[in-house]
Short mmCIF file of the C-alpha atoms (twelve columns), coordinates in Angstrom:
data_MODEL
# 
_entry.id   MODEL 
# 
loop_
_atom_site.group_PDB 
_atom_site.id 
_atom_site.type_symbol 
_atom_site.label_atom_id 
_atom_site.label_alt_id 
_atom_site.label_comp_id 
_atom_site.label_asym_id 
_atom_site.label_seq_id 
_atom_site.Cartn_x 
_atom_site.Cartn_y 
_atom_site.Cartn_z 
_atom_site.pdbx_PDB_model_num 
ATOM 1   C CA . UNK A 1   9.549   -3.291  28.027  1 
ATOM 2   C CA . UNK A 2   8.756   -3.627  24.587  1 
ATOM 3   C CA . UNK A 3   11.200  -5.602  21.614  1 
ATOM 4   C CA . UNK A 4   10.886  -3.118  18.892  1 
ATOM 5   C CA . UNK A 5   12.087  -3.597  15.590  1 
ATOM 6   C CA . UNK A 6   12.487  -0.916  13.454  1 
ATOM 7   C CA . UNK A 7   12.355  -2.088  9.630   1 
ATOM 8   C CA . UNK A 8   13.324  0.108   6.891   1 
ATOM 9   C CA . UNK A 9   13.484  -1.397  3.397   1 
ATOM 10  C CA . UNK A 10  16.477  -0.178  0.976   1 
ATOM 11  C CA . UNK A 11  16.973  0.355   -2.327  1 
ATOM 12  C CA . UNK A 12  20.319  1.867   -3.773  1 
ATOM 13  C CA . UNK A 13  20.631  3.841   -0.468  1 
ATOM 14  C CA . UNK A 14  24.344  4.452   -0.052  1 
ATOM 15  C CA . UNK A 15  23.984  8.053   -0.019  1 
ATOM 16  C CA . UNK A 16  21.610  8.676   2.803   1 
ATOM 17  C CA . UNK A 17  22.434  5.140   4.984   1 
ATOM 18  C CA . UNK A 18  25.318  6.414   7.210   1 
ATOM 19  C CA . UNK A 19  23.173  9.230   8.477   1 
ATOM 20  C CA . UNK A 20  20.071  7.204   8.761   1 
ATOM 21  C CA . UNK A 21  21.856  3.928   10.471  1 
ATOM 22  C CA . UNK A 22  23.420  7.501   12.728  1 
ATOM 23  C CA . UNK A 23  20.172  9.018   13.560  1 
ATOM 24  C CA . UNK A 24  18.022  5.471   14.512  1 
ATOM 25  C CA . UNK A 25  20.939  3.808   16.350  1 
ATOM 26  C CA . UNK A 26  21.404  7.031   18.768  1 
ATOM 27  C CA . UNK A 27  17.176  6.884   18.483  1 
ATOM 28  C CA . UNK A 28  16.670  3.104   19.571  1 
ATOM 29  C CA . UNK A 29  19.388  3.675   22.099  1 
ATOM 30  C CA . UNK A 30  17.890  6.305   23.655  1 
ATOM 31  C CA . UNK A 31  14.529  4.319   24.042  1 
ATOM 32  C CA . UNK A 32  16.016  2.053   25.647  1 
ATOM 33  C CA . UNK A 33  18.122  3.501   28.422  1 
ATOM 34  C CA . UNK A 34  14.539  5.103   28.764  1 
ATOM 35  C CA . UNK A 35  12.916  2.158   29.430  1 
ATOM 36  C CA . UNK A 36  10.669  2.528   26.531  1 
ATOM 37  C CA . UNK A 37  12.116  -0.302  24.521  1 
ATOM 38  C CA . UNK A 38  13.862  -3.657  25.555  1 
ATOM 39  C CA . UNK A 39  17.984  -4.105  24.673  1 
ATOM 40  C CA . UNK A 40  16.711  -6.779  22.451  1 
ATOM 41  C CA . UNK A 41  15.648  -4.472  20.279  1 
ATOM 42  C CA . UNK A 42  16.515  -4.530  16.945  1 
ATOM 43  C CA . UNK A 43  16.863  -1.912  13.305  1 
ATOM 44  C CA . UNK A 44  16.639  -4.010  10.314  1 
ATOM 45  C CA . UNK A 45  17.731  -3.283  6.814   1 
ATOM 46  C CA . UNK A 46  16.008  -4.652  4.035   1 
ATOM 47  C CA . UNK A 47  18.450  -4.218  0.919   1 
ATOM 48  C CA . UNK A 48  15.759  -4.803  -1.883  1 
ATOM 49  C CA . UNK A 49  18.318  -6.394  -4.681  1 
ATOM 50  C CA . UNK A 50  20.281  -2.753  -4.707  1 
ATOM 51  C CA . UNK A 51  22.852  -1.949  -7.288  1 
ATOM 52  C CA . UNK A 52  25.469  0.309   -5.266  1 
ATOM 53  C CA . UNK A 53  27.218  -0.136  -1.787  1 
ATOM 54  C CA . UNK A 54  23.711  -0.485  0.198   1 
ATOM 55  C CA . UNK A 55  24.279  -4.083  1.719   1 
ATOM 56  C CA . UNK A 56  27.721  -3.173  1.879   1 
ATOM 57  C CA . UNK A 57  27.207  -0.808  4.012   1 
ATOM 58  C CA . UNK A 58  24.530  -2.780  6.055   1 
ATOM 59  C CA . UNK A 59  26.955  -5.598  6.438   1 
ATOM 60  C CA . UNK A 60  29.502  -3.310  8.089   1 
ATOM 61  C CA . UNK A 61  27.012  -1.617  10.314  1 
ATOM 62  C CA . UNK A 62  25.628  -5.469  11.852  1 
ATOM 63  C CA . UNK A 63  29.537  -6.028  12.359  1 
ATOM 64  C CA . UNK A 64  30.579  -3.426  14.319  1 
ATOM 65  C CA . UNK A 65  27.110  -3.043  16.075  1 
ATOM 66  C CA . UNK A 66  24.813  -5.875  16.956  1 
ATOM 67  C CA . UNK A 67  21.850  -3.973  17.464  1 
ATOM 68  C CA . UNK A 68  21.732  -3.827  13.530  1 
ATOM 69  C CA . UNK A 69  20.388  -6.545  11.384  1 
ATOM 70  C CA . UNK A 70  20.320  -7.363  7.930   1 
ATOM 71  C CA . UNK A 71  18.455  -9.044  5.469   1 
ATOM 72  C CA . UNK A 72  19.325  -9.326  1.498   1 
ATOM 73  C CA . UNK A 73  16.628  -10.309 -1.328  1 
ATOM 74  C CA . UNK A 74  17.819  -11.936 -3.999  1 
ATOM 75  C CA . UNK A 75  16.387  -9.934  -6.754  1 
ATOM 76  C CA . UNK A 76  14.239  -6.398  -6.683  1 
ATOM 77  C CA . UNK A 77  11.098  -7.103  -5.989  1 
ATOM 78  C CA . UNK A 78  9.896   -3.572  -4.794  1 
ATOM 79  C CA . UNK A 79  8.847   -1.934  -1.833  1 
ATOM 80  C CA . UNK A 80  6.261   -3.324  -1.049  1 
ATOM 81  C CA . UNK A 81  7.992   -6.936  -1.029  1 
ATOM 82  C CA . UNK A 82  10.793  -5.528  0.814   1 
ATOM 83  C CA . UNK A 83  8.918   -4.093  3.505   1 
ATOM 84  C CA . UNK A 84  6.740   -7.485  3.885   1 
ATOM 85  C CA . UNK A 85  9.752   -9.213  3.646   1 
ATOM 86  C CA . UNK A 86  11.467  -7.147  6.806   1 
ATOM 87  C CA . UNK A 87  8.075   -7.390  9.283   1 
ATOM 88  C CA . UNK A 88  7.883   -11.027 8.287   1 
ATOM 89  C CA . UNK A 89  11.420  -11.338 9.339   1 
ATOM 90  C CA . UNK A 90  11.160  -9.162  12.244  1 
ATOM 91  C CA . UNK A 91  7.360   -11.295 13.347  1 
ATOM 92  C CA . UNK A 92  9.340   -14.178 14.933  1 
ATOM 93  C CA . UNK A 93  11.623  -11.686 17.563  1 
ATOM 94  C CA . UNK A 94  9.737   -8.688  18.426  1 
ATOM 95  C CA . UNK A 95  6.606   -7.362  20.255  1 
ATOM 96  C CA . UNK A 96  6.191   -4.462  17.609  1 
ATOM 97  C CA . UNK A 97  7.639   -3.494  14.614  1 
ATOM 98  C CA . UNK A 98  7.554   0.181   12.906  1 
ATOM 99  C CA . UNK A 99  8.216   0.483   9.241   1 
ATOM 100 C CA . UNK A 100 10.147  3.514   7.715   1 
ATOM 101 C CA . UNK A 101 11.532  4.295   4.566   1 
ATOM 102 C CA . UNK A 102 15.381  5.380   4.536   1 
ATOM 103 C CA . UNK A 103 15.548  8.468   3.477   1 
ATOM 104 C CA . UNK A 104 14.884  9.895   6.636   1 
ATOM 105 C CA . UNK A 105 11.537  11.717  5.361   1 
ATOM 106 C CA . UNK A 106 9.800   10.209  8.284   1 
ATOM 107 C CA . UNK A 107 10.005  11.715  11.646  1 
ATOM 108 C CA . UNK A 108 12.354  9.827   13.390  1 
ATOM 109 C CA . UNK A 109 11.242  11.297  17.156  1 
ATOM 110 C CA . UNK A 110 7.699   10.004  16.143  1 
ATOM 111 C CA . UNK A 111 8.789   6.725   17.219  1 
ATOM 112 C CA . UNK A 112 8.549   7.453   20.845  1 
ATOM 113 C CA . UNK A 113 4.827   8.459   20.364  1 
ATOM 114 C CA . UNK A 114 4.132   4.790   18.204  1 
ATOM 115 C CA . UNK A 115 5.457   3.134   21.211  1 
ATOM 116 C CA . UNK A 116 3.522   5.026   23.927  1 
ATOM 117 C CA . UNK A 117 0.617   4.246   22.153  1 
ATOM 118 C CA . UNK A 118 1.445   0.250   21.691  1 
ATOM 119 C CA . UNK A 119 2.246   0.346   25.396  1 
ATOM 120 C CA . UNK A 120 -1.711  1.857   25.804  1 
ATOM 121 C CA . UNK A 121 -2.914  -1.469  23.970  1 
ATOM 122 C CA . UNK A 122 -2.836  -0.651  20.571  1 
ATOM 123 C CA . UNK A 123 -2.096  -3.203  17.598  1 
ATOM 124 C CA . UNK A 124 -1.314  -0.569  15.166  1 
ATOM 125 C CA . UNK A 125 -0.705  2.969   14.991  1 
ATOM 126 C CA . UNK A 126 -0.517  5.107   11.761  1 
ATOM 127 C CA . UNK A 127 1.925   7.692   11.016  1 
ATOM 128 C CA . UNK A 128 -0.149  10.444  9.441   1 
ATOM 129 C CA . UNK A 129 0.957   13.760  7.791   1 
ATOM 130 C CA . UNK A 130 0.282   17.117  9.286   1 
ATOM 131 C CA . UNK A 131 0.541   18.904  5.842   1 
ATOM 132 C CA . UNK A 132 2.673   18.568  2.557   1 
ATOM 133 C CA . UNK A 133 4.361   21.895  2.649   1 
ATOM 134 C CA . UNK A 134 7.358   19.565  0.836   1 
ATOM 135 C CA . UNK A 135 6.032   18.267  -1.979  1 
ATOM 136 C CA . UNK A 136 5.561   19.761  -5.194  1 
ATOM 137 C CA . UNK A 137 1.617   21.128  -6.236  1 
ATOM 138 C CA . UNK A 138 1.712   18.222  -8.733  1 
ATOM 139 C CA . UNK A 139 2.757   15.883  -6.245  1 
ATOM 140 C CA . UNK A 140 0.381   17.146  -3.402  1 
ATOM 141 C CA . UNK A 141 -2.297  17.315  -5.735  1 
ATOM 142 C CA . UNK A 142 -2.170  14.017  -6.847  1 
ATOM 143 C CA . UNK A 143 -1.449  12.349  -3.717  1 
ATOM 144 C CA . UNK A 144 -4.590  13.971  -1.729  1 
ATOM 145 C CA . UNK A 145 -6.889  13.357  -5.159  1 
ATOM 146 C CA . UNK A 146 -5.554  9.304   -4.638  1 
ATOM 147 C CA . UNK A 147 -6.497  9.006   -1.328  1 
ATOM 148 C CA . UNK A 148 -9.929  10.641  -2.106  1 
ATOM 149 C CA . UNK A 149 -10.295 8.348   -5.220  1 
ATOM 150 C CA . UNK A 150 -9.663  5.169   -3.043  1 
ATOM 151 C CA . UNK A 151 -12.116 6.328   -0.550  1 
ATOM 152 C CA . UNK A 152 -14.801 6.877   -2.910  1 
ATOM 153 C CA . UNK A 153 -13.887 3.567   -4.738  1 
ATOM 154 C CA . UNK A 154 -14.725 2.098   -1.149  1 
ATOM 155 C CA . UNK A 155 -11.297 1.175   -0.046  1 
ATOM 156 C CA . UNK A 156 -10.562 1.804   3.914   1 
ATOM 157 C CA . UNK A 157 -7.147  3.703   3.351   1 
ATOM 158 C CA . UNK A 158 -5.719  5.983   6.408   1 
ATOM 159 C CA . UNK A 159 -5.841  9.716   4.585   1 
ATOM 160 C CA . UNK A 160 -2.627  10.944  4.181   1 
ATOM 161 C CA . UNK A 161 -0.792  8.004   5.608   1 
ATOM 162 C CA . UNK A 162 1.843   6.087   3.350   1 
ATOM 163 C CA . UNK A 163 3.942   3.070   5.477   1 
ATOM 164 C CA . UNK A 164 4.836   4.783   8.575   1 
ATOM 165 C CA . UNK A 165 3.495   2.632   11.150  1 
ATOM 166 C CA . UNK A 166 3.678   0.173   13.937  1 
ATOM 167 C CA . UNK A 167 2.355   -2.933  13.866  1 
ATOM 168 C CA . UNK A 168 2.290   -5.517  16.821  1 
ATOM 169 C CA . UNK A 169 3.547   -9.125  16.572  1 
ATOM 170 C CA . UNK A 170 -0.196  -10.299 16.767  1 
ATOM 171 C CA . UNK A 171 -1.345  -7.418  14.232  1 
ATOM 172 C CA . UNK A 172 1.576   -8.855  12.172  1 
ATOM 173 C CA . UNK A 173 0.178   -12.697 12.469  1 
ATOM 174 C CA . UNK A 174 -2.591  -11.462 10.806  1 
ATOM 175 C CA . UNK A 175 -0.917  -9.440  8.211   1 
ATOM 176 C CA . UNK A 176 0.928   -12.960 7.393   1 
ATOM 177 C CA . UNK A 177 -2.613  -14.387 6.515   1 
ATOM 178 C CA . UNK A 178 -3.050  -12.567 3.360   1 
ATOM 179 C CA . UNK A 179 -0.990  -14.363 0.493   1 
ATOM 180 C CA . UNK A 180 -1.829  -11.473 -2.052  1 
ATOM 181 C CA . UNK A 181 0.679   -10.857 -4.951  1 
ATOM 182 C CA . UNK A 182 -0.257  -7.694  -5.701  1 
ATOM 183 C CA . UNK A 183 0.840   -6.132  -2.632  1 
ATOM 184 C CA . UNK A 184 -0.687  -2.813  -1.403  1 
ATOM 185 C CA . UNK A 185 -0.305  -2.675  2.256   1 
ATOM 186 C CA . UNK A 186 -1.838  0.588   3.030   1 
ATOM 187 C CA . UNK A 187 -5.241  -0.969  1.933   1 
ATOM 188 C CA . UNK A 188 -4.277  -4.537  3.518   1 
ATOM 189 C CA . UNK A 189 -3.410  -3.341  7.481   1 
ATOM 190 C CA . UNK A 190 -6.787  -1.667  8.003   1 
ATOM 191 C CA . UNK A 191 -8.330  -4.900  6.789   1 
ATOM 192 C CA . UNK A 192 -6.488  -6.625  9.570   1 
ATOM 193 C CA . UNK A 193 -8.818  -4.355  12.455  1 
ATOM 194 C CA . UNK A 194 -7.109  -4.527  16.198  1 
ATOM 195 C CA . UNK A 195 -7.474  -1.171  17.883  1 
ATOM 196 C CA . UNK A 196 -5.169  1.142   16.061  1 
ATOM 197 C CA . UNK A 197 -4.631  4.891   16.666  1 
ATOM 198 C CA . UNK A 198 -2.573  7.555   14.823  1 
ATOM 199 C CA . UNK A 199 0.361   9.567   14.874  1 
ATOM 200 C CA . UNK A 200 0.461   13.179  13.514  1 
ATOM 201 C CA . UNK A 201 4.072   14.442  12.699  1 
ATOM 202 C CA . UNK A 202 5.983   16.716  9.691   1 
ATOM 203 C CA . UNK A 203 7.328   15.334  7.176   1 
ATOM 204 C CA . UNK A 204 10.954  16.442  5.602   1 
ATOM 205 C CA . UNK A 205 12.592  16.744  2.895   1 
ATOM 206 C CA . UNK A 206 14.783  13.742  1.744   1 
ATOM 207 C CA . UNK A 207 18.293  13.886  3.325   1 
ATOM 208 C CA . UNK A 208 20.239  12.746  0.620   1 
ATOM 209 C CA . UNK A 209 19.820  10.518  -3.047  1 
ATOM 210 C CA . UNK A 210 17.101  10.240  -5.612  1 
ATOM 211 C CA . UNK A 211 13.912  9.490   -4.858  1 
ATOM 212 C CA . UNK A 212 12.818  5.671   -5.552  1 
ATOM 213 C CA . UNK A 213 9.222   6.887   -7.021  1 
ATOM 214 C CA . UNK A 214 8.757   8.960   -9.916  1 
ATOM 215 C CA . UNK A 215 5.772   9.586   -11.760 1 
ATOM 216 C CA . UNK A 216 5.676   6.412   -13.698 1 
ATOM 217 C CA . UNK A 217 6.201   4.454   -10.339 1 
ATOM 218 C CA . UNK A 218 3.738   6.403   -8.670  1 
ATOM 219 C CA . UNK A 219 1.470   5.940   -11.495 1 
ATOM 220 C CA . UNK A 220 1.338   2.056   -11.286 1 
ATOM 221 C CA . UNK A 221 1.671   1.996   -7.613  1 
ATOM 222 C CA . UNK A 222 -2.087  4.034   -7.753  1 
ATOM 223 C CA . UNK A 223 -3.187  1.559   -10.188 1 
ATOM 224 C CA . UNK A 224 -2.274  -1.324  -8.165  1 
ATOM 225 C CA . UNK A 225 -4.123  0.134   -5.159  1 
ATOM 226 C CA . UNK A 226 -7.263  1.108   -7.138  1 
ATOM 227 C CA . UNK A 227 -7.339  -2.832  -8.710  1 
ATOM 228 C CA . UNK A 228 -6.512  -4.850  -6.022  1 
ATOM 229 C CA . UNK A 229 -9.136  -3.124  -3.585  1 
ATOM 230 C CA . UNK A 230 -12.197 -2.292  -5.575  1 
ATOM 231 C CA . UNK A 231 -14.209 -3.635  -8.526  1 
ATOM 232 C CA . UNK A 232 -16.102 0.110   -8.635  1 
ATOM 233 C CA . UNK A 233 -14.617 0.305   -11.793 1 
ATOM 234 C CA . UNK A 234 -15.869 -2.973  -13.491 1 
ATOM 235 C CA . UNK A 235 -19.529 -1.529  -12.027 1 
ATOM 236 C CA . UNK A 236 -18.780 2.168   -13.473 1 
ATOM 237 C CA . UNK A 237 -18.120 0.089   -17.044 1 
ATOM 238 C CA . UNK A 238 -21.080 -1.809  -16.429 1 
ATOM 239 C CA . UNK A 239 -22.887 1.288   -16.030 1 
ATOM 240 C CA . UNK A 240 -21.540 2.934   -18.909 1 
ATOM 241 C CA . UNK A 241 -22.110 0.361   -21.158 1 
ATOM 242 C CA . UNK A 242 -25.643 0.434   -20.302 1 
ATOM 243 C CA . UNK A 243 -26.022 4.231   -20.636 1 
ATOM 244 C CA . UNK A 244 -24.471 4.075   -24.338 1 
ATOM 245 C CA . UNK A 245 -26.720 1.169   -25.089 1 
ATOM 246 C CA . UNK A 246 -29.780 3.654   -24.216 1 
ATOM 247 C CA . UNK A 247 -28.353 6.495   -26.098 1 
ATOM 248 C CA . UNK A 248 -27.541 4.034   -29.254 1 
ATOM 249 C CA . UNK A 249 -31.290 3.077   -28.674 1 
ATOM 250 C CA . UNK A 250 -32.099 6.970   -28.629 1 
ATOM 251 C CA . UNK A 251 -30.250 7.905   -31.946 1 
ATOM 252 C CA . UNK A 252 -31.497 5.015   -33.590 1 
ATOM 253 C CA . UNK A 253 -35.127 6.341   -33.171 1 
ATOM 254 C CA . UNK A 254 -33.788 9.633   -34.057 1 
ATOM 255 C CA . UNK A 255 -32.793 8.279   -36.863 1 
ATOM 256 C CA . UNK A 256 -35.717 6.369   -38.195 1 
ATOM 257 C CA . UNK A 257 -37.832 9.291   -37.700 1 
ATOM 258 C CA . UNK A 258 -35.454 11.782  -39.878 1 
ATOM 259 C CA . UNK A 259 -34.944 8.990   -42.504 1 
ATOM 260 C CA . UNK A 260 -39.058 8.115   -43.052 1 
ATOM 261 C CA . UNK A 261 -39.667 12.596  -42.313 1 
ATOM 262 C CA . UNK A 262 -37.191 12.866  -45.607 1 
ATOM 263 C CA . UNK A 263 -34.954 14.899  -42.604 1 
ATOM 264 C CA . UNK A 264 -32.050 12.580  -43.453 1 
ATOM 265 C CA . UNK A 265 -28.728 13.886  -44.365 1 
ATOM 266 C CA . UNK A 266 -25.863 12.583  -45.022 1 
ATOM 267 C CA . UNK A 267 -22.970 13.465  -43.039 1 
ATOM 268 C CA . UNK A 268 -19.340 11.549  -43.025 1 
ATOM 269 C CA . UNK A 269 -18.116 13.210  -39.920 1 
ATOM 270 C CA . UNK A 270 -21.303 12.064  -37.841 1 
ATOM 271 C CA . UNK A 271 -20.323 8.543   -38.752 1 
ATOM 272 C CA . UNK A 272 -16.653 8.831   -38.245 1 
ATOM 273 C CA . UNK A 273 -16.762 10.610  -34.896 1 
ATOM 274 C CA . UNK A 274 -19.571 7.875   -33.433 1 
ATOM 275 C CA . UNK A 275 -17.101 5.270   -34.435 1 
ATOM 276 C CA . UNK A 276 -14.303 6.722   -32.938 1 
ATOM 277 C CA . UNK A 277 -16.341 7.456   -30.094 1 
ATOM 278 C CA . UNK A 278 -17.972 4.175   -29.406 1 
ATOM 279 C CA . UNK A 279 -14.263 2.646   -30.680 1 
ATOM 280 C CA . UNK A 280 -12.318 4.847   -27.628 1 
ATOM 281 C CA . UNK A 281 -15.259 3.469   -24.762 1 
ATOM 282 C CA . UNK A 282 -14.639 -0.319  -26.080 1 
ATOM 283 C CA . UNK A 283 -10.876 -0.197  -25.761 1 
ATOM 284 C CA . UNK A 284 -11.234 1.890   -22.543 1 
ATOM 285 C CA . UNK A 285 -13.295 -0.715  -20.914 1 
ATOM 286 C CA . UNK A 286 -11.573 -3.830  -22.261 1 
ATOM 287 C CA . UNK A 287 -7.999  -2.049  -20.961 1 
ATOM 288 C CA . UNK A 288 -9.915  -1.951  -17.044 1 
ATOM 289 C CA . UNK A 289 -11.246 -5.499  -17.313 1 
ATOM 290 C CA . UNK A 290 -7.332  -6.693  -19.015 1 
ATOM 291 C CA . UNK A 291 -6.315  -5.127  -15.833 1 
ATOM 292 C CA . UNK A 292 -8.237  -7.241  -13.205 1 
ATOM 293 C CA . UNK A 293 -7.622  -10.327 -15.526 1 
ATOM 294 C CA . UNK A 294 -3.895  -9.552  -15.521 1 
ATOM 295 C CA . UNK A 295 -4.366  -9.630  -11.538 1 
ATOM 296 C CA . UNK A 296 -5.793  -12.726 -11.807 1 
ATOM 297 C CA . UNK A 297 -3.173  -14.731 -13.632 1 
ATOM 298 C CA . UNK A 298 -0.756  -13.200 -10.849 1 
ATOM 299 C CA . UNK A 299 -2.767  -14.527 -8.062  1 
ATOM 300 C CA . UNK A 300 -3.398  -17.959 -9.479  1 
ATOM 301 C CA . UNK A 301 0.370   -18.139 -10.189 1 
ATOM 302 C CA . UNK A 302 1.054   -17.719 -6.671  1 
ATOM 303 C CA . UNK A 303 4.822   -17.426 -7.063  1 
ATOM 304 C CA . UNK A 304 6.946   -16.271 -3.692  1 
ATOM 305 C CA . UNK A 305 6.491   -12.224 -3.137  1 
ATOM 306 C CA . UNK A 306 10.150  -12.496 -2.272  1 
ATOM 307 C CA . UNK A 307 13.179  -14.929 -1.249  1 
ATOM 308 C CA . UNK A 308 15.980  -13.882 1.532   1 
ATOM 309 C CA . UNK A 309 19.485  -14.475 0.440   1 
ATOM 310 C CA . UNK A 310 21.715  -13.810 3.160   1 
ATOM 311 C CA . UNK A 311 19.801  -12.772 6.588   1 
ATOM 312 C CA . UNK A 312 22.465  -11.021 9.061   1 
ATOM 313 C CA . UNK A 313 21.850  -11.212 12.929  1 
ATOM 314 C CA . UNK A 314 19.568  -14.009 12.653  1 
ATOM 315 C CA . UNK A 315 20.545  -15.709 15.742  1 
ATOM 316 C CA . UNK A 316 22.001  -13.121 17.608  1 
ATOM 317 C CA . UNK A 317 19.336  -12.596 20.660  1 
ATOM 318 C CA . UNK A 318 21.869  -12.950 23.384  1 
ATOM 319 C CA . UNK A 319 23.810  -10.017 21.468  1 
# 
């Protein structure tokens, strides 16, 4: 049987935490007076630097059960960090792990299915929506036009798929590998290869509390995706700038000829708008390339993508 870790980063989770630490306690239990999943097993909070009750509340839950771990970051550092942070953690004691958010969005009986398929010989299994009957038009628009973007910017991103998955320990080795800063997993695991499979289930609304991603969030989140898995847009600049340097060519000629033909006249808003044209392209393209340069100085900095403060149930395996 199995160790399986399930690791669900938080962030000012108070709200929805009782009935989440309720639901995937009386879940991992289940599994394993199944036989699906060893007593070893393990649910691990990540409290991602929260401002309410969150580790608080995690703290009480590892005391009064011990198959509930802990681990506390020592300042924000987003999702993405949190979530590293947890598998990292989780890496060194378990056979799989399957990250989740917290706000009980994800399918919770879908675990059963990640595990069957692990137990077939599969290093990681995606979590993949049936439909988005929840989210809003704008939101479901978006989301399927980000996924589409990505794939036609070349990046190998599950459709439909955010970070609802299971990963084995040696698909998690590898993970371990890639010292980005700019983290955006969704594009990193399929980079990792392994046989992998998917999971279809529904997605719900959220139980309880705000949602941690609102438009602006989302907004850079896309942007950090789009940069740190394709230079397509460096190339489409290229290309642009080349197709404006053949159409400056063009009007120049077009000009010549209507200034020697006596065709000439003179005309301030011609000027103005090819300025402010030509003036909106250059700060369009220089605002891309700041982008990947930006990216750059982050790399080369190479600071930690996050440091554990207090890590509960770290040396509790005979528990």
């Amino acid at each position: 049987m199995p160790i399986v870790y399930l690791v669900i980063p938080c962030y000012n989770e108070e709200k929805v935490l009782p009935e989440t630490n309720r639901r995937l306690t009386e879940k991992l239990r289940g599994m394993v007076q199944a036989g699906m999943a060893d007593e070893q097993s393990r649910i691990l909070y990540v409290d991602d630097g929260s401002r309410d009750k969150t580790w608080e509340l995690i703290r009480a839950y590892h005391e009064a059960d011990p198959m509930v771990r802990g681990v506390k970051l020592a300042h924000n550092r987003g999702h993405q960090n949190a979530l590293l942070a947890g598998l990292m953690t989780a890496m060194k004691d378990c056979d799989c792990a399957i990250s989740m958010d917290a706000d009980l969005q994800d399918d919770v009986d879908a675990i059963d299915q990640f595990v069957a398929k692990f137990l077939e010989g599969c290093d990681v299994v995606y979590g993949v929506r049936n439909k988005r009957d929840t989210d809003t038009a704008f939101k479901r628009c978006t989301a399927e036009g980000f996924y589409k973007f990505m794939k036609f910017l070349g990046a190998d991103i599950v459709f439909n798929h955010a970070d609802y998955r299971l990963m084995s320990r040696r698909a998690l080795e590898g993970l371990s590998e890639y010292r980005e800063v700019n983290l955006f997993l969704r594009g990193i695991v399929p980079l990792i290869g392994y046989r992998s499979d998917y999971v279809y289930y529904d997605r719900h609304e959220r139980f309880a509390g705000e949602s941690k991603y609102p438009l602006k969030k989302m907004l850079s989140f896309a942007m950090d995706g789009v940069t740190s898995f394709s230079v397509k847009p460096l190339k489409m600049i290229s290309n642009l700038g080349m197709l404006i340097s053949v159409l400056s060519v063009l009007g120049l000629i077009y000009a010549l000829i209507s200034y020697f033909t006596h065709n000439a006249v003179a005309g301030w808003t011609a000027i103005v708008s090819s300025i402010w044209l030509l003036g909106g392209l250059e700060m369009l393209c220089l605002g891309v390339v700041g982008t990947y340069i930006g990216k750059i100085y982050s790399e080369v900095k190479a600071r930690p993508r996050f440091r554990i403060e207090e890590n509960l149930g770290e040396t509790d395996k005979s528990a």
